[in-house]
Short mmCIF file of N, CA, C and O in Angstrom, two decimals:
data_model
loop_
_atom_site.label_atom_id
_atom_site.label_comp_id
_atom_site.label_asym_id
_atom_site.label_seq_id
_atom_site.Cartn_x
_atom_site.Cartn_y
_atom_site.Cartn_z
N UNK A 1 0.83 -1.18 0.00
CA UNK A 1 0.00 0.00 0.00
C UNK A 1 0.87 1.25 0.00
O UNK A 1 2.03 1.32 0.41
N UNK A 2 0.12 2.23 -0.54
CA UNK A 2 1.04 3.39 -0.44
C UNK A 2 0.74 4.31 0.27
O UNK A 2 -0.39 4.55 -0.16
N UNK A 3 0.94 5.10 1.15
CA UNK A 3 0.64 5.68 2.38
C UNK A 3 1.20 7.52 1.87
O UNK A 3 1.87 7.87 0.89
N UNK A 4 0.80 8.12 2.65
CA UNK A 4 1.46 9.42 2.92
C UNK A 4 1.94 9.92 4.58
O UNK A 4 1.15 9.85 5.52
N UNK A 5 3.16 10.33 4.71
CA UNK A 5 3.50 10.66 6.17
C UNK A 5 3.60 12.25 6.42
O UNK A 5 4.62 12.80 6.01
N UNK A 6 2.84 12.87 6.93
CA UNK A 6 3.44 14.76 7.29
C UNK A 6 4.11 14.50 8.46
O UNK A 6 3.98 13.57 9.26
N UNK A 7 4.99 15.62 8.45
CA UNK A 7 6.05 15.91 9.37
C UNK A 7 6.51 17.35 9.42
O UNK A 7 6.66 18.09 8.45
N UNK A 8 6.74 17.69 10.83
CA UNK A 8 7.32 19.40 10.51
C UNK A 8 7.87 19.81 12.23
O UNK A 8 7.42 19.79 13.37
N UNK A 9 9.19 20.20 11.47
CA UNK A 9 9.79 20.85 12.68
C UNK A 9 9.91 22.15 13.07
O UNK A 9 8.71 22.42 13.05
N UNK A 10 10.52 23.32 13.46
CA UNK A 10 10.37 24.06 14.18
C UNK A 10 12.19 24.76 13.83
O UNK A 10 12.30 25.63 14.69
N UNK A 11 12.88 24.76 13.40
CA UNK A 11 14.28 25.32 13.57
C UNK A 11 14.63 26.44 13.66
O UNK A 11 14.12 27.33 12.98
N UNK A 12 15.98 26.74 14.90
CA UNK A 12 16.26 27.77 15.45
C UNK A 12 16.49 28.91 14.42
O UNK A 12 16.21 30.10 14.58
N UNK A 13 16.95 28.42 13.50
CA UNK A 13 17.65 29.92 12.64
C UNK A 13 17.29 29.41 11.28
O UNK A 13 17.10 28.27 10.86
N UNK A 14 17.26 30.88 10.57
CA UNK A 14 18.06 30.80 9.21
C UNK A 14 19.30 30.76 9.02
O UNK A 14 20.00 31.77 8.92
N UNK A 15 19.73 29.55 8.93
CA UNK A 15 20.96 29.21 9.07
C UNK A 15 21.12 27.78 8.23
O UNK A 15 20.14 27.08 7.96
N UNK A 16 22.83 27.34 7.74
CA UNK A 16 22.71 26.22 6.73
C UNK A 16 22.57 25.34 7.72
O UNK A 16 21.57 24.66 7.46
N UNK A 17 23.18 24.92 8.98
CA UNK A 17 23.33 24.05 10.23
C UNK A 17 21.83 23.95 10.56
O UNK A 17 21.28 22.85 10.45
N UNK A 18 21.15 25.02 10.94
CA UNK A 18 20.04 24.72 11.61
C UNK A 18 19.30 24.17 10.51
O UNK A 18 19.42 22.94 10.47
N UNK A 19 18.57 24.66 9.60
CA UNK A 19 18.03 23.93 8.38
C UNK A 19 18.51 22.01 8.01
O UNK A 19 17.78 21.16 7.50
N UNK A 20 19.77 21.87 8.43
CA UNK A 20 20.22 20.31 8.36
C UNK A 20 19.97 19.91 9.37
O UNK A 20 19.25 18.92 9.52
N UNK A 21 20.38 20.45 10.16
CA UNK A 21 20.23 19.48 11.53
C UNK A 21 18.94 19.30 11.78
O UNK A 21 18.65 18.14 12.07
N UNK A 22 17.75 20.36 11.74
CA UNK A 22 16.37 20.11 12.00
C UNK A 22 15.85 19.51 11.26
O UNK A 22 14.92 18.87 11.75
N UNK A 23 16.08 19.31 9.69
CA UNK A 23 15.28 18.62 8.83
C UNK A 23 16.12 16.69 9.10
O UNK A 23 15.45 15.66 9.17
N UNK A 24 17.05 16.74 9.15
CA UNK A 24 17.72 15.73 9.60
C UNK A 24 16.88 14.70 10.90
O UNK A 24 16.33 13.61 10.95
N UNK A 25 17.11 15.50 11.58
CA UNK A 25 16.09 15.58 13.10
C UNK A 25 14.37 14.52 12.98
O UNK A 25 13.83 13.56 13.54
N UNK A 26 14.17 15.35 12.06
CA UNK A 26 12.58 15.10 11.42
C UNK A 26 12.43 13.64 10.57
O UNK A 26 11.59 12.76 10.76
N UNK A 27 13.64 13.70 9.46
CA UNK A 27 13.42 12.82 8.87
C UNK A 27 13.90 11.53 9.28
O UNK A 27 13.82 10.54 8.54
N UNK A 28 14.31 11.52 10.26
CA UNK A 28 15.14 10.34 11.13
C UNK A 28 13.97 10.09 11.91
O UNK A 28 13.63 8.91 11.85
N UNK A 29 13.11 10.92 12.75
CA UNK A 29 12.59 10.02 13.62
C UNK A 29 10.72 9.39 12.96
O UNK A 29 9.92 8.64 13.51
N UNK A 30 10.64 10.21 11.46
CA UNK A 30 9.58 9.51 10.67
C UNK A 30 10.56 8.27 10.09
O UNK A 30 9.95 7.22 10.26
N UNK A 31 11.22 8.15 9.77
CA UNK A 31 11.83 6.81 9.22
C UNK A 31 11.71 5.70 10.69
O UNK A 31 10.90 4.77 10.73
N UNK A 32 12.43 5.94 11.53
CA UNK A 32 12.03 4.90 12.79
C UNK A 32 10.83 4.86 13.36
O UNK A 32 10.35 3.85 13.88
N UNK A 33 10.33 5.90 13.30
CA UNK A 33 8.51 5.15 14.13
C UNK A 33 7.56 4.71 13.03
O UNK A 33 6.35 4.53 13.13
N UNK A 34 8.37 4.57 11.91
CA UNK A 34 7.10 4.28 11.41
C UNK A 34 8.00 2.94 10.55
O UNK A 34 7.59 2.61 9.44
N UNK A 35 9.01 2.36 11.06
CA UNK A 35 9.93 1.31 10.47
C UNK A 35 10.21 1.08 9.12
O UNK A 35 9.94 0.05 8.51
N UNK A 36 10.73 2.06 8.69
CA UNK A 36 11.28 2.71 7.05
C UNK A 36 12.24 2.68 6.71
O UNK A 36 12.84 3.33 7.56
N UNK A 37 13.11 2.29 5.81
CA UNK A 37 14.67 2.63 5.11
C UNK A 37 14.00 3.32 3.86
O UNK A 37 12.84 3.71 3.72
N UNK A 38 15.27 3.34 2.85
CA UNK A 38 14.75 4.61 2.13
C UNK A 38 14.06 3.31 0.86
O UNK A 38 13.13 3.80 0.23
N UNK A 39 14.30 2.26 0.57
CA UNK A 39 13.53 1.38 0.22
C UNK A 39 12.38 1.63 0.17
O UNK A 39 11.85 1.43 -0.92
N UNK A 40 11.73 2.04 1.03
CA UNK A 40 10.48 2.23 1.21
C UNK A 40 9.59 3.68 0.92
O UNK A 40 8.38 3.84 1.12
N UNK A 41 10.41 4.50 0.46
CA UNK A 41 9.92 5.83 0.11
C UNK A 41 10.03 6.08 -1.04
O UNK A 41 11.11 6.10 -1.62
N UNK A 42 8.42 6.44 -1.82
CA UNK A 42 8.38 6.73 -2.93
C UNK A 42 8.85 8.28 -3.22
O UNK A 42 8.70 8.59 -4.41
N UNK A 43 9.22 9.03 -2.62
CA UNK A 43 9.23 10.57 -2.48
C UNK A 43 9.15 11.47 -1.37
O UNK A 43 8.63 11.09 -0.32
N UNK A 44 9.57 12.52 -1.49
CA UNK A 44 9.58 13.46 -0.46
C UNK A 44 9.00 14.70 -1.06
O UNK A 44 9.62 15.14 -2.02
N UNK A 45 7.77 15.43 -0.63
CA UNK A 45 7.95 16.55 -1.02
C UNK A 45 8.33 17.80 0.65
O UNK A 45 7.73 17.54 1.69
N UNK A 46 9.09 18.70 0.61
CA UNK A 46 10.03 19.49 1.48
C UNK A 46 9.33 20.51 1.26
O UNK A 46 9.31 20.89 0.09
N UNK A 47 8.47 21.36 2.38
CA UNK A 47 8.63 22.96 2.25
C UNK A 47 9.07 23.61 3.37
O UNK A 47 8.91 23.16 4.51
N UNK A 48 9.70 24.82 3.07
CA UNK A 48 10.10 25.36 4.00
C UNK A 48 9.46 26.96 4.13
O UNK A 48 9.50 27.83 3.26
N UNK A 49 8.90 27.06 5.44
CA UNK A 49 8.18 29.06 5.50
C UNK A 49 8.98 29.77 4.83
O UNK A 49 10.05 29.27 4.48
N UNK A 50 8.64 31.22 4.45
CA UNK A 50 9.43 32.30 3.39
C UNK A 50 10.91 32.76 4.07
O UNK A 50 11.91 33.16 3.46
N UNK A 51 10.77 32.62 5.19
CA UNK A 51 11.93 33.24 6.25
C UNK A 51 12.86 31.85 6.22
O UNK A 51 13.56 31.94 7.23
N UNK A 52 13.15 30.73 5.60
CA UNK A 52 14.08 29.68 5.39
C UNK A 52 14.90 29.91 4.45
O UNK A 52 14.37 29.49 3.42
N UNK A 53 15.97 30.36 4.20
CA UNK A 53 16.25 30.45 2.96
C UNK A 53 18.10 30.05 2.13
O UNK A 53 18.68 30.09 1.05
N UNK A 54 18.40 29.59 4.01
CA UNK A 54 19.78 29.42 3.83
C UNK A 54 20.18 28.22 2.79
O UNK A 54 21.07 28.11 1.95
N UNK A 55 19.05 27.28 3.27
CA UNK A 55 19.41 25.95 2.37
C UNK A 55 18.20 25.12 1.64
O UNK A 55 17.04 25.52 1.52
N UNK A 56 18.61 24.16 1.29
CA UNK A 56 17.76 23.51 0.47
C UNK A 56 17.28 22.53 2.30
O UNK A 56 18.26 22.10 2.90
N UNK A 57 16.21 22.34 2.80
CA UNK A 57 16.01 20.91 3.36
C UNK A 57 16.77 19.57 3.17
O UNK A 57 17.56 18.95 3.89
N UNK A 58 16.12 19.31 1.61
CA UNK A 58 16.18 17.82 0.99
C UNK A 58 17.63 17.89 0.79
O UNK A 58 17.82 17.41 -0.33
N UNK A 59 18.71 18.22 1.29
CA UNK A 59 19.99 18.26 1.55
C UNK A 59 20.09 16.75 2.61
O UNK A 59 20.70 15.69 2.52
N UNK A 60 19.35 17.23 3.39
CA UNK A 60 19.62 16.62 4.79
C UNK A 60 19.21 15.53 4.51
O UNK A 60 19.67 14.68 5.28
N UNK A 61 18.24 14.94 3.39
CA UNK A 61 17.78 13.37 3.28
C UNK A 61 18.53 12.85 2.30
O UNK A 61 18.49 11.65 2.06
N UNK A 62 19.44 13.88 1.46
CA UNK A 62 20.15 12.90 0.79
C UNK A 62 21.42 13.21 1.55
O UNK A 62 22.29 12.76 0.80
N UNK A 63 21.92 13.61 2.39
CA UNK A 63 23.08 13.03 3.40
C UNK A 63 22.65 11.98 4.25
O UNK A 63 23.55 11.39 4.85
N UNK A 64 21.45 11.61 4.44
CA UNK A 64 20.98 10.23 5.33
C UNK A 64 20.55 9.02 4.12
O UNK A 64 19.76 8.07 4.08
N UNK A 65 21.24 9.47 3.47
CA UNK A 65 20.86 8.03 1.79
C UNK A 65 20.25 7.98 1.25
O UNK A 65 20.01 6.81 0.94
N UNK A 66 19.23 9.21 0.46
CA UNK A 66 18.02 9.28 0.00
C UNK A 66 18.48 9.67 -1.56
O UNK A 66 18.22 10.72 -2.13
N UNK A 67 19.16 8.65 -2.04
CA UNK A 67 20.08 9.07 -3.10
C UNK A 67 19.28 8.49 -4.54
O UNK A 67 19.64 8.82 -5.68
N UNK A 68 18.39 7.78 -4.31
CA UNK A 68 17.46 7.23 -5.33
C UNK A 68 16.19 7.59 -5.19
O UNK A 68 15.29 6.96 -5.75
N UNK A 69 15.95 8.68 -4.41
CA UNK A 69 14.89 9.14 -3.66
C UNK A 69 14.13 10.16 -4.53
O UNK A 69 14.61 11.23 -4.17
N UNK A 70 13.17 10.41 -5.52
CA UNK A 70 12.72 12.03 -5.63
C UNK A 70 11.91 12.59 -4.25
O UNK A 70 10.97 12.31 -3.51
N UNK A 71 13.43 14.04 -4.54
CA UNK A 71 12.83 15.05 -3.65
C UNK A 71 12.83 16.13 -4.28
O UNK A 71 13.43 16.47 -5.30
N UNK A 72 12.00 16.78 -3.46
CA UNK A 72 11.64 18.75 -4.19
C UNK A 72 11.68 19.66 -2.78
O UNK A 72 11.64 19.13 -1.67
N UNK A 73 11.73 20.36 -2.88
CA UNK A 73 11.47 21.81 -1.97
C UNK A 73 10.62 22.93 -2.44
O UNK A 73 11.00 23.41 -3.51
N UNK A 74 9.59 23.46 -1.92
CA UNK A 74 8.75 24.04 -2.15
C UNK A 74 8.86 24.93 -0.86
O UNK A 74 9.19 24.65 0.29
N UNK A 75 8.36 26.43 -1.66
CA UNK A 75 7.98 27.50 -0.06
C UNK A 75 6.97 27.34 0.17
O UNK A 75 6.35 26.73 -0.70
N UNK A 76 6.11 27.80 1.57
CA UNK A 76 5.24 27.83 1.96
C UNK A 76 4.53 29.25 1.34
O UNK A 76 5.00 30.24 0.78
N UNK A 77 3.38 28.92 1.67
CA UNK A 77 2.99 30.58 1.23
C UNK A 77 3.47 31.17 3.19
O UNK A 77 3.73 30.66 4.28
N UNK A 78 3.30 32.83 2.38
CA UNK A 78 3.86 33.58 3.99
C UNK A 78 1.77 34.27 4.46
O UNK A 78 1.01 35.15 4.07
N UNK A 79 1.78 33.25 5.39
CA UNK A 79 0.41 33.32 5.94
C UNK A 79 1.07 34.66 7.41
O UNK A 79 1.91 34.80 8.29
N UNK A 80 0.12 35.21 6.87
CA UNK A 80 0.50 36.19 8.40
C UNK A 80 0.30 35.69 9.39
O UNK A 80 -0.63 34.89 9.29
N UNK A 81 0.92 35.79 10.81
CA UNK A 81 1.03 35.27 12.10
C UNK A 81 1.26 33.49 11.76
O UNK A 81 0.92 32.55 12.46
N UNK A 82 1.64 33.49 11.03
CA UNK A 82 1.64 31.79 10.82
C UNK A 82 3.22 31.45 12.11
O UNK A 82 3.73 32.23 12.92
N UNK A 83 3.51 30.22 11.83
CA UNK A 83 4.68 29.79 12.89
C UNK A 83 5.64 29.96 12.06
O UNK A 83 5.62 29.41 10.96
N UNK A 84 6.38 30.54 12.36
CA UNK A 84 7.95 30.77 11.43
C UNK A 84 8.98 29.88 11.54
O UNK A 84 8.87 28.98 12.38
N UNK A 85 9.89 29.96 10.92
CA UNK A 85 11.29 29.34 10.76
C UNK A 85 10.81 27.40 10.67
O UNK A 85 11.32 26.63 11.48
N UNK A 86 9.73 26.81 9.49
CA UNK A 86 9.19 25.50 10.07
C UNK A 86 9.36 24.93 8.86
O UNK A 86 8.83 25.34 7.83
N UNK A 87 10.33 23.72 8.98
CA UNK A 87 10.30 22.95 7.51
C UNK A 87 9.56 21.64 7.62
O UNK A 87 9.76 20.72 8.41
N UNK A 88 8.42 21.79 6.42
CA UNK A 88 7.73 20.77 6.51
C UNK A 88 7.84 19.38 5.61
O UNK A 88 8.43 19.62 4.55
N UNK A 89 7.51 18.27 5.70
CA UNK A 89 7.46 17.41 4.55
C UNK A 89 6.44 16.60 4.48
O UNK A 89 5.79 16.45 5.51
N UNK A 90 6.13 16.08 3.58
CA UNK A 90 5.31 15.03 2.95
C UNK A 90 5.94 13.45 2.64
O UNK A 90 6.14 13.49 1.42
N UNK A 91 6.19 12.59 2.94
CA UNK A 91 6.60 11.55 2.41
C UNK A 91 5.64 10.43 2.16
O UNK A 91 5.03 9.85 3.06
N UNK A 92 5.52 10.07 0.49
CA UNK A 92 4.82 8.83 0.15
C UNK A 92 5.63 7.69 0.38
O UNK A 92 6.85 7.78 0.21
N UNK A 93 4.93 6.31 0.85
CA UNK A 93 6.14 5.01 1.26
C UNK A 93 5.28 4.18 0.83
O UNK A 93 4.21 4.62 0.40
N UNK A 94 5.45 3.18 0.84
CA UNK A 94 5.48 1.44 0.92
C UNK A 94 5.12 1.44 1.88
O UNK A 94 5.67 2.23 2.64
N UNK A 95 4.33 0.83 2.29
CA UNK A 95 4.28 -0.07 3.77
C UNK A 95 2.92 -0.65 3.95
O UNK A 95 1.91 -0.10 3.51
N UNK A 96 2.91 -1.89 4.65
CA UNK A 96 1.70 -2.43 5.24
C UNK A 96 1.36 -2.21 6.19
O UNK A 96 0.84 -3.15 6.80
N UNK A 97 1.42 -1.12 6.75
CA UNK A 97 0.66 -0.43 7.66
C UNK A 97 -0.69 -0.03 7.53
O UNK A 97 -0.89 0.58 6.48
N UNK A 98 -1.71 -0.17 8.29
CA UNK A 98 -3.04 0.42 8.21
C UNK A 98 -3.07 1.94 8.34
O UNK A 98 -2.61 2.29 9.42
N UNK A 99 -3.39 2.73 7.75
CA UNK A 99 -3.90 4.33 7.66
C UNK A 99 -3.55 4.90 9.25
O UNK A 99 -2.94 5.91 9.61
N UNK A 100 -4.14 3.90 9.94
CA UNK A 100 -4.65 4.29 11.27
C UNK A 100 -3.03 3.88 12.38
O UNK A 100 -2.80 4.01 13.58
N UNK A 101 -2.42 3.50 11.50
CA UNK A 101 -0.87 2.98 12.67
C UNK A 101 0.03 4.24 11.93
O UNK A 101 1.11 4.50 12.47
N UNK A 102 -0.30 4.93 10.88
CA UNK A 102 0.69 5.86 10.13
C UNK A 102 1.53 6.72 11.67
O UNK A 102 0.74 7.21 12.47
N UNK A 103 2.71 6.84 11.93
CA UNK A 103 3.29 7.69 12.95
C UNK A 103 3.47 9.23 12.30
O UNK A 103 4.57 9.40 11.77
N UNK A 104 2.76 10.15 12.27
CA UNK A 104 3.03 11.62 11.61
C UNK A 104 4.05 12.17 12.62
O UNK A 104 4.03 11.42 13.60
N UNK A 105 4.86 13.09 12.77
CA UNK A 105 6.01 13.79 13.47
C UNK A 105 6.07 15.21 13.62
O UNK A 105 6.42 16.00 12.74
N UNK A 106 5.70 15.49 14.77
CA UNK A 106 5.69 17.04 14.80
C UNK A 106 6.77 17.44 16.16
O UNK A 106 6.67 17.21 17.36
N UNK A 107 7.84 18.16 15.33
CA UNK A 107 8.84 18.13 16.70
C UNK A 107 9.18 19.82 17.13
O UNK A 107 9.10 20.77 16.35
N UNK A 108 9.51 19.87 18.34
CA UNK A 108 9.71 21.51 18.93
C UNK A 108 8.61 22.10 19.02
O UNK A 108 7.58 21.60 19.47
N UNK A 109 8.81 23.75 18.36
CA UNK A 109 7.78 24.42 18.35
C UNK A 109 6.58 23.62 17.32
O UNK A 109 5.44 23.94 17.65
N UNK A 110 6.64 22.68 16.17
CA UNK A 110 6.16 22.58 15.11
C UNK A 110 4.81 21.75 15.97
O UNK A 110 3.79 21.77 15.28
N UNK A 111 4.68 21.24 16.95
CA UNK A 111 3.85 20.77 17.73
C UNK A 111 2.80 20.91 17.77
O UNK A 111 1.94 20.03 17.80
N UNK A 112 2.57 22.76 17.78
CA UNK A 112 1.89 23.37 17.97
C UNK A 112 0.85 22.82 16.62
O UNK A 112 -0.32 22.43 16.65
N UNK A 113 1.55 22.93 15.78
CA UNK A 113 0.32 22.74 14.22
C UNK A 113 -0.29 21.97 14.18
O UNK A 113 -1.34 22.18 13.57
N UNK A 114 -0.08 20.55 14.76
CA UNK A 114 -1.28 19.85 14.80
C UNK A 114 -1.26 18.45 16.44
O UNK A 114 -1.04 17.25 16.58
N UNK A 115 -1.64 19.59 17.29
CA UNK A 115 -1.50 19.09 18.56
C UNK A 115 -2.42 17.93 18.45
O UNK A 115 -2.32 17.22 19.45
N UNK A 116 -3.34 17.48 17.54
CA UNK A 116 -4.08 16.28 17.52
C UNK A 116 -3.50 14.92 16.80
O UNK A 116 -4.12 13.86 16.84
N UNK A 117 -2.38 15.07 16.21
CA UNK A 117 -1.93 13.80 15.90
C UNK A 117 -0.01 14.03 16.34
O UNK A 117 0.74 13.07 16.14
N UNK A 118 0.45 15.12 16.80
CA UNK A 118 1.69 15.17 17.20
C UNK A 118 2.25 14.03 18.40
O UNK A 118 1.73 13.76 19.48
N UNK A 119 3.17 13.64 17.95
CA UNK A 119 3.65 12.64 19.24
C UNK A 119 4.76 13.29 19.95
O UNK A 119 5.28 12.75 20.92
#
């Protein structure tokens, strides 16, 4: 089956470090709760709010082996009062998982966005 996973973190800066390390962060702990190698991912789509701009995200998944992987980066639109500095993703996978076991990932401040399925 093919599934979809959201995920979104929260990072300190516009900065190239913070942008890796947080998207890094993110995509590591949707790959383990939801028992994934990159085998299993049909794609990534990456956005990052207007105020991100040091780096690409999808950097950080192809330094964790996402080397056969399509990925993209997309901006967010700039929603006023929205949560700033937050890179989000989408990942389609493989898996026999039921809909209802999917692990979504909301880490730091990014929590806040959807306090009903955040772990």
């Amino acid at each position: 089956m093919v599934r979809a996973i959201r995920g979104a973190i929260q990072v300190d800066a516009d900065d190239r470090d913070s942008i890796i390390s947080g998207t890094t962060e993110l995509v590591s702990a949707i790959m383990e709760r939801n028992e994934l190698t990159t085998d299993d991912v049909i794609s990534v789509v990456f956005t990052a709010t207007p105020d991100l701009t040091a780096e690409f995200p999808a950097l950080a998944a192809r330094k964790l082996g996402f080397h056969e992987v399509p990925l993209i980066c997309c901006a967010e639109i700039g929603v006023p009062g929205a949560l700033p500095r937050v890179v989000r993703l989408m990942a389609h996978v493989e898996t026999d998982r039921p809909r209802a076991q999917i692990q979504h990932v909301y880490l730091r401040g990014a929590v806040a966005l959807r306090q009903d399925i955040a772990q």
